[in-house]
JSON list of C-alpha atoms in Angstrom, two decimals:
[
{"chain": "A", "resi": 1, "resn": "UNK", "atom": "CA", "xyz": [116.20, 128.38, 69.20]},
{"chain": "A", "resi": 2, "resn": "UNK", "atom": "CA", "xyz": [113.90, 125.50, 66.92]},
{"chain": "A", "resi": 3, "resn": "UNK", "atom": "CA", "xyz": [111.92, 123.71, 68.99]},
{"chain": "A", "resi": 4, "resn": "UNK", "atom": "CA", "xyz": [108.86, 121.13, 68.60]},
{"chain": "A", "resi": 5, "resn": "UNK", "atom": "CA", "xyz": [106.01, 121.13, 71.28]},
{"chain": "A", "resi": 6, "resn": "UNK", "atom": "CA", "xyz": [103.38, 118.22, 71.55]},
{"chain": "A", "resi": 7, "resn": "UNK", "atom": "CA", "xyz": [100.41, 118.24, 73.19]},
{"chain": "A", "resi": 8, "resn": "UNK", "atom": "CA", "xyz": [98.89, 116.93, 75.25]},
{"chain": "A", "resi": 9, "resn": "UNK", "atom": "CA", "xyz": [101.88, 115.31, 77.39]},
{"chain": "A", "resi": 10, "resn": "UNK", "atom": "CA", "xyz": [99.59, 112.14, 78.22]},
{"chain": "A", "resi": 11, "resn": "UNK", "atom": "CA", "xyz": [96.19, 110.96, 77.15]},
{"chain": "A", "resi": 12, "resn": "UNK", "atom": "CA", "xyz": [93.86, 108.09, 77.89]},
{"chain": "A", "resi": 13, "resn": "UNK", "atom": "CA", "xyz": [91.23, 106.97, 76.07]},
{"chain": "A", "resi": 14, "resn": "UNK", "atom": "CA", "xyz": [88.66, 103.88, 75.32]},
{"chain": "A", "resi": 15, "resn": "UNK", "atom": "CA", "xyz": [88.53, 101.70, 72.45]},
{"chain": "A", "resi": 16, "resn": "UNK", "atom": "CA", "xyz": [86.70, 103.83, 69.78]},
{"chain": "A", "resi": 17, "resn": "UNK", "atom": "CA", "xyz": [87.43, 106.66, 70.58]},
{"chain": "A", "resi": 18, "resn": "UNK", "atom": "CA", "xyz": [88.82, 109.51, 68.44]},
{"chain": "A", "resi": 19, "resn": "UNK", "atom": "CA", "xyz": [92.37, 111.40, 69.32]},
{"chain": "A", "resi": 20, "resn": "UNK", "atom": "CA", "xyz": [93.39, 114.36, 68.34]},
{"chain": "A", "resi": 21, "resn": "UNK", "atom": "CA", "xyz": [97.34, 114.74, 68.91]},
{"chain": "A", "resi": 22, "resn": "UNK", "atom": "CA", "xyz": [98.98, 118.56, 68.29]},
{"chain": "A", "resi": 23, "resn": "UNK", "atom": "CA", "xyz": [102.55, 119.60, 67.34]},
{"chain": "A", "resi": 24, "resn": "UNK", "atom": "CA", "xyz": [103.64, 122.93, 67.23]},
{"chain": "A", "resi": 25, "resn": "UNK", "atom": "CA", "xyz": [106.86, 123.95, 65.81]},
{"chain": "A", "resi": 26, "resn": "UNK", "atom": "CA", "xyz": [109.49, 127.07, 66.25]},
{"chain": "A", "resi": 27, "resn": "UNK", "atom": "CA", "xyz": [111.93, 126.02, 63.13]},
{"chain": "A", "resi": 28, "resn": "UNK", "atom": "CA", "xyz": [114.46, 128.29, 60.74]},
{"chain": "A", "resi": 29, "resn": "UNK", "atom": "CA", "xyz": [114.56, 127.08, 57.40]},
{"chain": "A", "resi": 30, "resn": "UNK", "atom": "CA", "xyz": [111.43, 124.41, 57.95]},
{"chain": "A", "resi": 31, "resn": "UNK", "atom": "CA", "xyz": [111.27, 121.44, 55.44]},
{"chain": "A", "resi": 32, "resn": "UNK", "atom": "CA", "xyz": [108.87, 118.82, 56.85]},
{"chain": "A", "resi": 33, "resn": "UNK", "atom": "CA", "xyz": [107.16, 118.08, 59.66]},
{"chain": "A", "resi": 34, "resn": "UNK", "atom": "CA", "xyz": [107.36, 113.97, 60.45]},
{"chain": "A", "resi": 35, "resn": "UNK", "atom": "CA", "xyz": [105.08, 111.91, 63.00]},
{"chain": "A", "resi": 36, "resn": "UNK", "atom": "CA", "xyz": [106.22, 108.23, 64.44]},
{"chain": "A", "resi": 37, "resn": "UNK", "atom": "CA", "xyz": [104.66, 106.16, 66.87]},
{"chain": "A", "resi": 38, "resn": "UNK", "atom": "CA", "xyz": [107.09, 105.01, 69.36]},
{"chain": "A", "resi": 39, "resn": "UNK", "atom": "CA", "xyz": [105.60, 101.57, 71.17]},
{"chain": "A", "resi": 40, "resn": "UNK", "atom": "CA", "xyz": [109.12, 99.98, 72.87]},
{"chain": "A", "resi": 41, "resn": "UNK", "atom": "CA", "xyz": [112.05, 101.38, 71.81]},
{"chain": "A", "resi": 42, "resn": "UNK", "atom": "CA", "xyz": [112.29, 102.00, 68.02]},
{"chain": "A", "resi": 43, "resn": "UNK", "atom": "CA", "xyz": [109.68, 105.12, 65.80]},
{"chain": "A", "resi": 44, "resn": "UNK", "atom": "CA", "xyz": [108.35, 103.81, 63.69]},
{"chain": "A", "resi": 45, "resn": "UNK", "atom": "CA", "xyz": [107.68, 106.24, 60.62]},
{"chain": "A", "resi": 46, "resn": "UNK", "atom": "CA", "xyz": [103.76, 106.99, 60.11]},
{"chain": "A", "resi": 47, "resn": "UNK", "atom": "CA", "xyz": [103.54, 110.74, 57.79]},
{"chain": "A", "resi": 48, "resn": "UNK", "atom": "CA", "xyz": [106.14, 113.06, 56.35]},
{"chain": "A", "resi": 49, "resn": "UNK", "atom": "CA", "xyz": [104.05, 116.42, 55.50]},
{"chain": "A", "resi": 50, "resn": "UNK", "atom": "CA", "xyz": [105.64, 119.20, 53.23]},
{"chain": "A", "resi": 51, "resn": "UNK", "atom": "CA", "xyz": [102.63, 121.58, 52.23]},
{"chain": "A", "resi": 52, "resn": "UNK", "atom": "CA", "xyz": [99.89, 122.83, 54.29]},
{"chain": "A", "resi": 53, "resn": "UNK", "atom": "CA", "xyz": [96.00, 121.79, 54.20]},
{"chain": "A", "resi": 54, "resn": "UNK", "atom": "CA", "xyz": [97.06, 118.09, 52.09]},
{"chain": "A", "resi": 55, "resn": "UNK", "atom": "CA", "xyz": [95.51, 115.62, 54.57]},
{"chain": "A", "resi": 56, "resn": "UNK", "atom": "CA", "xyz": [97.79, 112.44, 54.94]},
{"chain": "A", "resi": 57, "resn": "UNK", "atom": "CA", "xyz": [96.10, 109.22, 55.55]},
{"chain": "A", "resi": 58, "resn": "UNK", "atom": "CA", "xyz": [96.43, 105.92, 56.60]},
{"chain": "A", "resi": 59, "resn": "UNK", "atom": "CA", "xyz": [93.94, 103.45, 57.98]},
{"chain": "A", "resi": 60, "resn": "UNK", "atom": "CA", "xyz": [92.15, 104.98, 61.15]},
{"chain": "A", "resi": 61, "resn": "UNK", "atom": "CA", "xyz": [95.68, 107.76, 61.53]},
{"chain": "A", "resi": 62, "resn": "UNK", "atom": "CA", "xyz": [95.22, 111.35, 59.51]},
{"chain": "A", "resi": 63, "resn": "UNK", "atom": "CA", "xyz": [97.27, 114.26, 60.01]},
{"chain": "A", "resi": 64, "resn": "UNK", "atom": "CA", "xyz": [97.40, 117.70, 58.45]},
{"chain": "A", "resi": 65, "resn": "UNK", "atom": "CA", "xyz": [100.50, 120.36, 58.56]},
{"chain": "A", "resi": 66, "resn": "UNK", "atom": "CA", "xyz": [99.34, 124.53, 58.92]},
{"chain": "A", "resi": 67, "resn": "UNK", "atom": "CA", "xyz": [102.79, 126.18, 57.97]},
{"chain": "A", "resi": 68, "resn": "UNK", "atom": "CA", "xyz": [100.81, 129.59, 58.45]},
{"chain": "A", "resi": 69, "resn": "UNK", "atom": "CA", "xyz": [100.02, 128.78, 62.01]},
{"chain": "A", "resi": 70, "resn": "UNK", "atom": "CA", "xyz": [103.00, 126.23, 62.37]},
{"chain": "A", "resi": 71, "resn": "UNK", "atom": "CA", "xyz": [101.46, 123.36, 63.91]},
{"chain": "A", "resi": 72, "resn": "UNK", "atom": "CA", "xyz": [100.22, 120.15, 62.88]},
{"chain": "A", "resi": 73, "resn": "UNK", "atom": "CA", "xyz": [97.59, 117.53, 64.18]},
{"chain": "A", "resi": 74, "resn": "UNK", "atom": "CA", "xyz": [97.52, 113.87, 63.77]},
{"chain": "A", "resi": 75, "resn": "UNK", "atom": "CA", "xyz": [94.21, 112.24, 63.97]},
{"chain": "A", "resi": 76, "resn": "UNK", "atom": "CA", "xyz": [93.29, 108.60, 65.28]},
{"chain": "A", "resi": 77, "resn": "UNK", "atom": "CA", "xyz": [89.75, 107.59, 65.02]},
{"chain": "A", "resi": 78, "resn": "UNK", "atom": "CA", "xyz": [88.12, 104.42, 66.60]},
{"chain": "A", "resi": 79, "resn": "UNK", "atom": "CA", "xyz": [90.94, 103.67, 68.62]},
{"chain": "A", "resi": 80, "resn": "UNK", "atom": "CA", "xyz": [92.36, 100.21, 69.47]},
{"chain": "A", "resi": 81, "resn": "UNK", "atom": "CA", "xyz": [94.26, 99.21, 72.39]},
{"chain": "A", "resi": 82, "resn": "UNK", "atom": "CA", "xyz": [97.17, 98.77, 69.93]},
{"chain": "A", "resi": 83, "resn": "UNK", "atom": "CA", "xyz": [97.23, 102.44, 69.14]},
{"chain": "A", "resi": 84, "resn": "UNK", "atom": "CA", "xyz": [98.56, 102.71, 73.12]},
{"chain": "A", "resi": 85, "resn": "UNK", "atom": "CA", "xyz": [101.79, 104.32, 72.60]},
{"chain": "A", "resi": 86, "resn": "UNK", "atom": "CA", "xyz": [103.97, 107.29, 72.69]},
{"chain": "A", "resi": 87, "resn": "UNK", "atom": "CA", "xyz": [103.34, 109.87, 69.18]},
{"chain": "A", "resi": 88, "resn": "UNK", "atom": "CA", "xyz": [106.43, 111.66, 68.03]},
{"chain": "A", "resi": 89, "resn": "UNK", "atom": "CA", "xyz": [106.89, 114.82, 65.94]},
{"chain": "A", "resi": 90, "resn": "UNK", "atom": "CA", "xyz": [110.00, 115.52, 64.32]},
{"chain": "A", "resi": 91, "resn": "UNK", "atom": "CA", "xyz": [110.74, 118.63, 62.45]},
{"chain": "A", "resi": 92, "resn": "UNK", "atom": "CA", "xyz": [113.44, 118.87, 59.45]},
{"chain": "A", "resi": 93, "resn": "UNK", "atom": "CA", "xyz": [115.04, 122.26, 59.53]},
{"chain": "A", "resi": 94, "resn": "UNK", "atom": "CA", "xyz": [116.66, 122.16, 56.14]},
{"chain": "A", "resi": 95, "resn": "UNK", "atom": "CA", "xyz": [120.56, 122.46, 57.04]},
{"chain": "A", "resi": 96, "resn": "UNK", "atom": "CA", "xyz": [121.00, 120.17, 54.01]},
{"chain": "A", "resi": 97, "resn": "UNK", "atom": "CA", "xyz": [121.26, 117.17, 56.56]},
{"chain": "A", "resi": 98, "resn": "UNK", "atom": "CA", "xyz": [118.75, 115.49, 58.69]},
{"chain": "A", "resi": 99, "resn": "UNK", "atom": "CA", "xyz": [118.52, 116.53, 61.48]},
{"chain": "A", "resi": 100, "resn": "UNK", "atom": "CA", "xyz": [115.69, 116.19, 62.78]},
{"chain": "A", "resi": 101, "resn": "UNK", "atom": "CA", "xyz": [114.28, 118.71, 65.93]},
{"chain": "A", "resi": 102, "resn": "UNK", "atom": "CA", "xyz": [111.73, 116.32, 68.37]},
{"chain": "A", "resi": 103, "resn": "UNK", "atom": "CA", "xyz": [108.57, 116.91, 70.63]},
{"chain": "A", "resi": 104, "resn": "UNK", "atom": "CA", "xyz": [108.72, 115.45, 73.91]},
{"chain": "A", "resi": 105, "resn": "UNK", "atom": "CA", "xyz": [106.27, 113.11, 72.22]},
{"chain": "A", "resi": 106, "resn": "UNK", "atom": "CA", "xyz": [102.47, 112.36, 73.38]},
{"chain": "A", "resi": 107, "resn": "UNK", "atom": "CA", "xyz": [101.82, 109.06, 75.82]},
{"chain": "A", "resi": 108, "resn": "UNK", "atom": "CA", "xyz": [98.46, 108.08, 74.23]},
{"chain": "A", "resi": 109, "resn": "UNK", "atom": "CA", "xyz": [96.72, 104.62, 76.15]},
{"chain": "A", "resi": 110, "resn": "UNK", "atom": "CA", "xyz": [93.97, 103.13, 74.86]},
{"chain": "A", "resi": 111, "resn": "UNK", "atom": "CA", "xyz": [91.66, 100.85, 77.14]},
{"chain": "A", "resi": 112, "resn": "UNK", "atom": "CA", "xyz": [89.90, 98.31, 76.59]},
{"chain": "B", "resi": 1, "resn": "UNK", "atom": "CA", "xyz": [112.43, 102.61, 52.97]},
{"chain": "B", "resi": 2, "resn": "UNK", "atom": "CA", "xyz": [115.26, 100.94, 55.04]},
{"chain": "B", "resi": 3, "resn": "UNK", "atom": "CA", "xyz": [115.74, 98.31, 57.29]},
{"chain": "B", "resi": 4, "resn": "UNK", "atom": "CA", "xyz": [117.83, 99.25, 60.32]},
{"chain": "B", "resi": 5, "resn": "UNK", "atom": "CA", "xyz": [119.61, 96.22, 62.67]},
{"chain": "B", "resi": 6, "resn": "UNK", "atom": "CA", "xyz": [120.77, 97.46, 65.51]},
{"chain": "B", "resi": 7, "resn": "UNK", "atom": "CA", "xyz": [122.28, 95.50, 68.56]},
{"chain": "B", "resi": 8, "resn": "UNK", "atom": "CA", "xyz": [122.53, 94.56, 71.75]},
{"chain": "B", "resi": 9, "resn": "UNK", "atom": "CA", "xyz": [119.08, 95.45, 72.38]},
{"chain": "B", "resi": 10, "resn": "UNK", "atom": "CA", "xyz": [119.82, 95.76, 75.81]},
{"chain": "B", "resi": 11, "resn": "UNK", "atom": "CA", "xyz": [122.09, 95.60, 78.39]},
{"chain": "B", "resi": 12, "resn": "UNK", "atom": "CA", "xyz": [123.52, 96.29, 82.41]},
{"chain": "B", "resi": 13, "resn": "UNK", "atom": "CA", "xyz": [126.69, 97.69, 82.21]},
{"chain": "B", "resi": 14, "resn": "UNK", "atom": "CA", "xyz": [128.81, 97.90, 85.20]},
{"chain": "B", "resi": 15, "resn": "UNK", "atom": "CA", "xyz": [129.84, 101.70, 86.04]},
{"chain": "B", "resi": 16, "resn": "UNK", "atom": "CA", "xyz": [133.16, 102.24, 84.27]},
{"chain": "B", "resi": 17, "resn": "UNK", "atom": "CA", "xyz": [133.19, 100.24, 81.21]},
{"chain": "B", "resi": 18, "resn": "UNK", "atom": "CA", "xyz": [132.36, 100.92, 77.89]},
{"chain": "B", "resi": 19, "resn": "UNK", "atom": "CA", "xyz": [129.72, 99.56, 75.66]},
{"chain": "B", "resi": 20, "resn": "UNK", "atom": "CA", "xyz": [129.53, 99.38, 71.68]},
{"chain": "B", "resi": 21, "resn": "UNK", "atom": "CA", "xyz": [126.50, 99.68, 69.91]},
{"chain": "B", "resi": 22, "resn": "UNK", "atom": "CA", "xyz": [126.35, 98.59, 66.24]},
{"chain": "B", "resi": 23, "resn": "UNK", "atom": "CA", "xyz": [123.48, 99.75, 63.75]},
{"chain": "B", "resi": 24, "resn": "UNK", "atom": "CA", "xyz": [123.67, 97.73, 59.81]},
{"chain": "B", "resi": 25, "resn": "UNK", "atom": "CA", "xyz": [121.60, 99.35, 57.25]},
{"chain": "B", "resi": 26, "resn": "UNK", "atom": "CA", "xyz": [120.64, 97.25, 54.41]},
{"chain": "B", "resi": 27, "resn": "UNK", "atom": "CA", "xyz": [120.56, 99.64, 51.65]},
{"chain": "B", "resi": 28, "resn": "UNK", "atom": "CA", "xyz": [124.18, 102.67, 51.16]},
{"chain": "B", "resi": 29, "resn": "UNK", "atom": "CA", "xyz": [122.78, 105.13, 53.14]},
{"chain": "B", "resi": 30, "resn": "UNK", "atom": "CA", "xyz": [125.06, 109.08, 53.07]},
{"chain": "B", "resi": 31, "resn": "UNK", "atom": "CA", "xyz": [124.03, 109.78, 56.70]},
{"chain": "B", "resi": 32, "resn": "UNK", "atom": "CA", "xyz": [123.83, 108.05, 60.04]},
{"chain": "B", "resi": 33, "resn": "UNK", "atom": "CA", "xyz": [122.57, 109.71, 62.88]},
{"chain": "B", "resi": 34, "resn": "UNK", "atom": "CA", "xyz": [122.69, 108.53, 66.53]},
{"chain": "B", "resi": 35, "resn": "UNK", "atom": "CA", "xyz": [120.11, 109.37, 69.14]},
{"chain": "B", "resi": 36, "resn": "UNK", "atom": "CA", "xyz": [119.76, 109.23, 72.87]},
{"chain": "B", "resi": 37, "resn": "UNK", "atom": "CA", "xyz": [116.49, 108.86, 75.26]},
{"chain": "B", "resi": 38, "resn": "UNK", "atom": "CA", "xyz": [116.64, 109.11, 78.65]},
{"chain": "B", "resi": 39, "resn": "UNK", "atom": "CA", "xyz": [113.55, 107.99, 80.66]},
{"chain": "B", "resi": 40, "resn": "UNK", "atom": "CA", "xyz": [110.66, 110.08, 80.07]},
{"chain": "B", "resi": 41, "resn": "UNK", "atom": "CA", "xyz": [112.09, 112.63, 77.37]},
{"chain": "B", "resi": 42, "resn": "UNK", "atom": "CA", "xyz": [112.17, 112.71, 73.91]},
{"chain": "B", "resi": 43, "resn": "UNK", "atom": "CA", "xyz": [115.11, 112.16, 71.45]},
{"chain": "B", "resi": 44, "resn": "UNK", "atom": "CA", "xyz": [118.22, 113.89, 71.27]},
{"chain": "B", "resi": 45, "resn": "UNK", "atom": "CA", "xyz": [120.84, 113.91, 68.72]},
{"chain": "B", "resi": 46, "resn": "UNK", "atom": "CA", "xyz": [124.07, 112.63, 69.90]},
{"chain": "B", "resi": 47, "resn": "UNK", "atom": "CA", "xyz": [125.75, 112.89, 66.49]},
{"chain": "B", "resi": 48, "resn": "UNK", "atom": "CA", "xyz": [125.93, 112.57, 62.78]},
{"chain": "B", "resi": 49, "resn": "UNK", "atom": "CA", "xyz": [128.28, 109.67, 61.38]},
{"chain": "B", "resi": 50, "resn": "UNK", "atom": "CA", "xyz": [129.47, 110.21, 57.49]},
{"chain": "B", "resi": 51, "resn": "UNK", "atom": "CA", "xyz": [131.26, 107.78, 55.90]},
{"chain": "B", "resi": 52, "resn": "UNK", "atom": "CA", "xyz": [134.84, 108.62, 55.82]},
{"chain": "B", "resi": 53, "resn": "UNK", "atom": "CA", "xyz": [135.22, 112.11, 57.97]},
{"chain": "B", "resi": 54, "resn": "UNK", "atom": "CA", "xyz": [134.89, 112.40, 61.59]},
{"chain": "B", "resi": 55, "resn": "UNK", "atom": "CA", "xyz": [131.51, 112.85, 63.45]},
{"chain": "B", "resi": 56, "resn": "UNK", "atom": "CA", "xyz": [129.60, 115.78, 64.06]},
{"chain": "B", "resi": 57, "resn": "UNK", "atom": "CA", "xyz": [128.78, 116.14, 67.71]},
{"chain": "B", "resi": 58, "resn": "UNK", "atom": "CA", "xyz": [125.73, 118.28, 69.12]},
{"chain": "B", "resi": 59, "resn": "UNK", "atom": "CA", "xyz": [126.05, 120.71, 72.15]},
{"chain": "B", "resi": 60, "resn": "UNK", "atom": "CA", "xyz": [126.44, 118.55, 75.09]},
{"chain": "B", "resi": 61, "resn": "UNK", "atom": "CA", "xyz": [127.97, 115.51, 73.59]},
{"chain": "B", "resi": 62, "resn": "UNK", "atom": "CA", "xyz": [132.21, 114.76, 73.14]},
{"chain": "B", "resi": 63, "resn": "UNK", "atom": "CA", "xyz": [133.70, 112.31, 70.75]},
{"chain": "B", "resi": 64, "resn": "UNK", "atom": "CA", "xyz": [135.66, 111.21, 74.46]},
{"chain": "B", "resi": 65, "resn": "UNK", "atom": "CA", "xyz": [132.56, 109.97, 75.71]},
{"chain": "B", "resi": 66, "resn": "UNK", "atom": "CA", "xyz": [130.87, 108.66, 72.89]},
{"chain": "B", "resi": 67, "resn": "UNK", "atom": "CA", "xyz": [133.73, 107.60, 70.12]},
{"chain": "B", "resi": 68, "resn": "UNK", "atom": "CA", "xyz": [131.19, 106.85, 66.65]},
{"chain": "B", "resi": 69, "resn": "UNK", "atom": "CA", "xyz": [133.03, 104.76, 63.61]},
{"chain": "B", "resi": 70, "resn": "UNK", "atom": "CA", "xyz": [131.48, 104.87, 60.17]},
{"chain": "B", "resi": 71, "resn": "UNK", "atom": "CA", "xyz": [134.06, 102.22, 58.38]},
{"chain": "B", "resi": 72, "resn": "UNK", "atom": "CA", "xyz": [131.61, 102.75, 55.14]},
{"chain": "B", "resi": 73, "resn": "UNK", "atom": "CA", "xyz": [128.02, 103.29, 53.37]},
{"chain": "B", "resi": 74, "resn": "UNK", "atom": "CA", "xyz": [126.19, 100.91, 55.67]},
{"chain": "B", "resi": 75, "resn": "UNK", "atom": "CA", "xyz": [127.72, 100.44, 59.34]},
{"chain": "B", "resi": 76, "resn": "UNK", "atom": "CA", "xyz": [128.20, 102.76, 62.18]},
{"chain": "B", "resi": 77, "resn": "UNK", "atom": "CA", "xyz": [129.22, 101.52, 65.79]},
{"chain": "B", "resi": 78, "resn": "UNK", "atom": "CA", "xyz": [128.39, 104.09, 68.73]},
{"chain": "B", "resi": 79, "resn": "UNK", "atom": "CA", "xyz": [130.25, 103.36, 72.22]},
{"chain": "B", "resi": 80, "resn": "UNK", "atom": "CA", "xyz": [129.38, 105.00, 75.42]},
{"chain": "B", "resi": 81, "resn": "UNK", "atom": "CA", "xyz": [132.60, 105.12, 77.38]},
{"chain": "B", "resi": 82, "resn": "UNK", "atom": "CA", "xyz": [133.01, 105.33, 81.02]},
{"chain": "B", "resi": 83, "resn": "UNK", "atom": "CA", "xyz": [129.50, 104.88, 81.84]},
{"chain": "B", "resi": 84, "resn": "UNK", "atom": "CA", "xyz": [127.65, 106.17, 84.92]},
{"chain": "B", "resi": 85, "resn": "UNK", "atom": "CA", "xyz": [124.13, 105.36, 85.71]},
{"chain": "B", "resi": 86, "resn": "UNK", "atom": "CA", "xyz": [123.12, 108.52, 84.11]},
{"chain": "B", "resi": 87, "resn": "UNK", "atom": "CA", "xyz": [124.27, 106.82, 80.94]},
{"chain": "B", "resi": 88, "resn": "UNK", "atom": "CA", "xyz": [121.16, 104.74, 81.61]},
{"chain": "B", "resi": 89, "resn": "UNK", "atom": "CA", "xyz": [119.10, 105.32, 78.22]},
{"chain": "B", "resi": 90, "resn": "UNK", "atom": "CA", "xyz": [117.73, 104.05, 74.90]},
{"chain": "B", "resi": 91, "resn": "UNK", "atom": "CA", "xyz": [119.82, 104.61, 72.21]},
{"chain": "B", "resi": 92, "resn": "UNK", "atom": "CA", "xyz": [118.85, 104.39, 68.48]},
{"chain": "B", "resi": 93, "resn": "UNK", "atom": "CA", "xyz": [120.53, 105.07, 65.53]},
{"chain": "B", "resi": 94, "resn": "UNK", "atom": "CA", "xyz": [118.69, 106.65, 62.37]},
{"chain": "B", "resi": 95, "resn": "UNK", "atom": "CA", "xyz": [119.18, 106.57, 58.64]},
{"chain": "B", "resi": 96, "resn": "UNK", "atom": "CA", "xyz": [118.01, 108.30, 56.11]},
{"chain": "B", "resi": 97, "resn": "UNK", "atom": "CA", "xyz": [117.81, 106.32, 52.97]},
{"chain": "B", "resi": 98, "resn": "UNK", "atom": "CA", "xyz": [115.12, 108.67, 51.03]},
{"chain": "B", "resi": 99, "resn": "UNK", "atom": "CA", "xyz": [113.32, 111.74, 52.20]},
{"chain": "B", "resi": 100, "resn": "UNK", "atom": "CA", "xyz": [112.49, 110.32, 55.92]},
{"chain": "B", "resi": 101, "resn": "UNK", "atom": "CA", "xyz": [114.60, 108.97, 58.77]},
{"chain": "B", "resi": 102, "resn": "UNK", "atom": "CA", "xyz": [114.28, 105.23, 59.76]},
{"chain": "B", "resi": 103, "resn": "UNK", "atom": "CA", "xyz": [115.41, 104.05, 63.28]},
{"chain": "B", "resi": 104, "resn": "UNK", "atom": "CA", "xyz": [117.24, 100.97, 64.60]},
{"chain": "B", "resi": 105, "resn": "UNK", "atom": "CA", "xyz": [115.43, 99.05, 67.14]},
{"chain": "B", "resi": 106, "resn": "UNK", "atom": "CA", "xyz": [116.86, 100.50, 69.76]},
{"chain": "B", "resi": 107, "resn": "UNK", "atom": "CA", "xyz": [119.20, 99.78, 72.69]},
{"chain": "B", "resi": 108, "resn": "UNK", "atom": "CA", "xyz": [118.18, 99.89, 76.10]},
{"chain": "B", "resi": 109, "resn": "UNK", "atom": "CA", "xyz": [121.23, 100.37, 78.40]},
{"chain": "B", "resi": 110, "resn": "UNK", "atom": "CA", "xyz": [121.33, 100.19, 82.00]},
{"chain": "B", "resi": 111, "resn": "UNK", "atom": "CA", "xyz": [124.57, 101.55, 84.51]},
{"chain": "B", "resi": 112, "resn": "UNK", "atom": "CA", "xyz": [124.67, 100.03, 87.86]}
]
């Protein structure tokens, strides 16, 4: 059966610190590995990653897919209380939809 | 990328009725997908919604329960019939308009 794992579950941090958020994944037919950051209700998208070892980056957020190992890692360095919310990983078995296999997500806070 | 309007974004439902849930995409999008999350869990696909055949419904889920219309390229409707508190959830719909899913902003639903 696919699955996604995140870890950890929960995490809290102060401002400046740096994160380290891991994603493992069991998938058939793997395509992509996606992160979001939930904060209320809606993900919002933050990396799609195809081939291993190509950092992605954005601002103060990297992550980095292993397809040897099957995991990936998303990276948040000096962290701001805005950077308080729940980290999803998503991966795309290709089935030639979308559909899309979830962690349980991380519950990062950030204090000030 | 795609812009996703989704409404209500929330609402208390009495136990028994049935609630509709409408997601416009502004950009002709093949797939829609909709998602539940209950409290403290991750996201789980309800369904797939193509334009012009009948829904796809995951393990767990019945078209009874949770009738999906997909009237064309840019609209879907989700309603959650019958509803019972453990109907309480977020719901989101998804699109995929390039090579990543976007979400709607959510729904937050509440059964008493």
């Amino acid at each position: 059966e696919d699955k996604v794992v995140q870890s950890p579950l929960s995490l809290v941090v102060h401002e400046g610190d740096t994160v380290t958020l891991n994603c493992s994944y069991e998938v058939t037919n793997f395509r992509s590995l996606l992160w979001y950051k939930q904060e209320k209700k809606a993900p919002t998208f933050l990396f799609m990653l195809t081939s291993s070892g190509i950092e992605k980056k954005s601002g103060r957020l990297s992550s980095i897919l292993d397809k040897k190992e099957l995991f990936s890692i998303l990276n948040i360095t000096a962290t701001q209380t805005g950077d308080s919310a729940i980290y999803l990983c998503a991966a795309d078995p290709y089935s030639g939809t979308y559909k899309y296999i979830f962690g349980t997500g991380t519950r990062l806070k950030v204090l000030a | 990328s795609a812009v996703i309007s989704q409404k209500p974004s929330r609402d208390i439902c009495q136990r028994g009725t049935s609630l509709t849930i409408q997601c416009q995409v502004d950009s002709q999008v093949t797939m829609m997908f909709w998602y539940r999350q209950q409290p403290g869990q991750s996201l789980t696909l309800i369904a797939t919604a193509n334009q012009g055949s009948e829904a796809t419904y995951e393990s767990g889920f019945v078209i009874d329960k949770f009738p999906i219309s997909r009237p064309n390229l840019t609209f879907s409707t989700l309603t959650v019939s019958n509803m019972s508190p453990e109907d309480s959830s977020i719901y989101l719909c998804s699109a995929e308009p390039g090579t990543e899913a976007f979400f709607g902003q959510g729904t937050r639903l509440t059964v008493v």
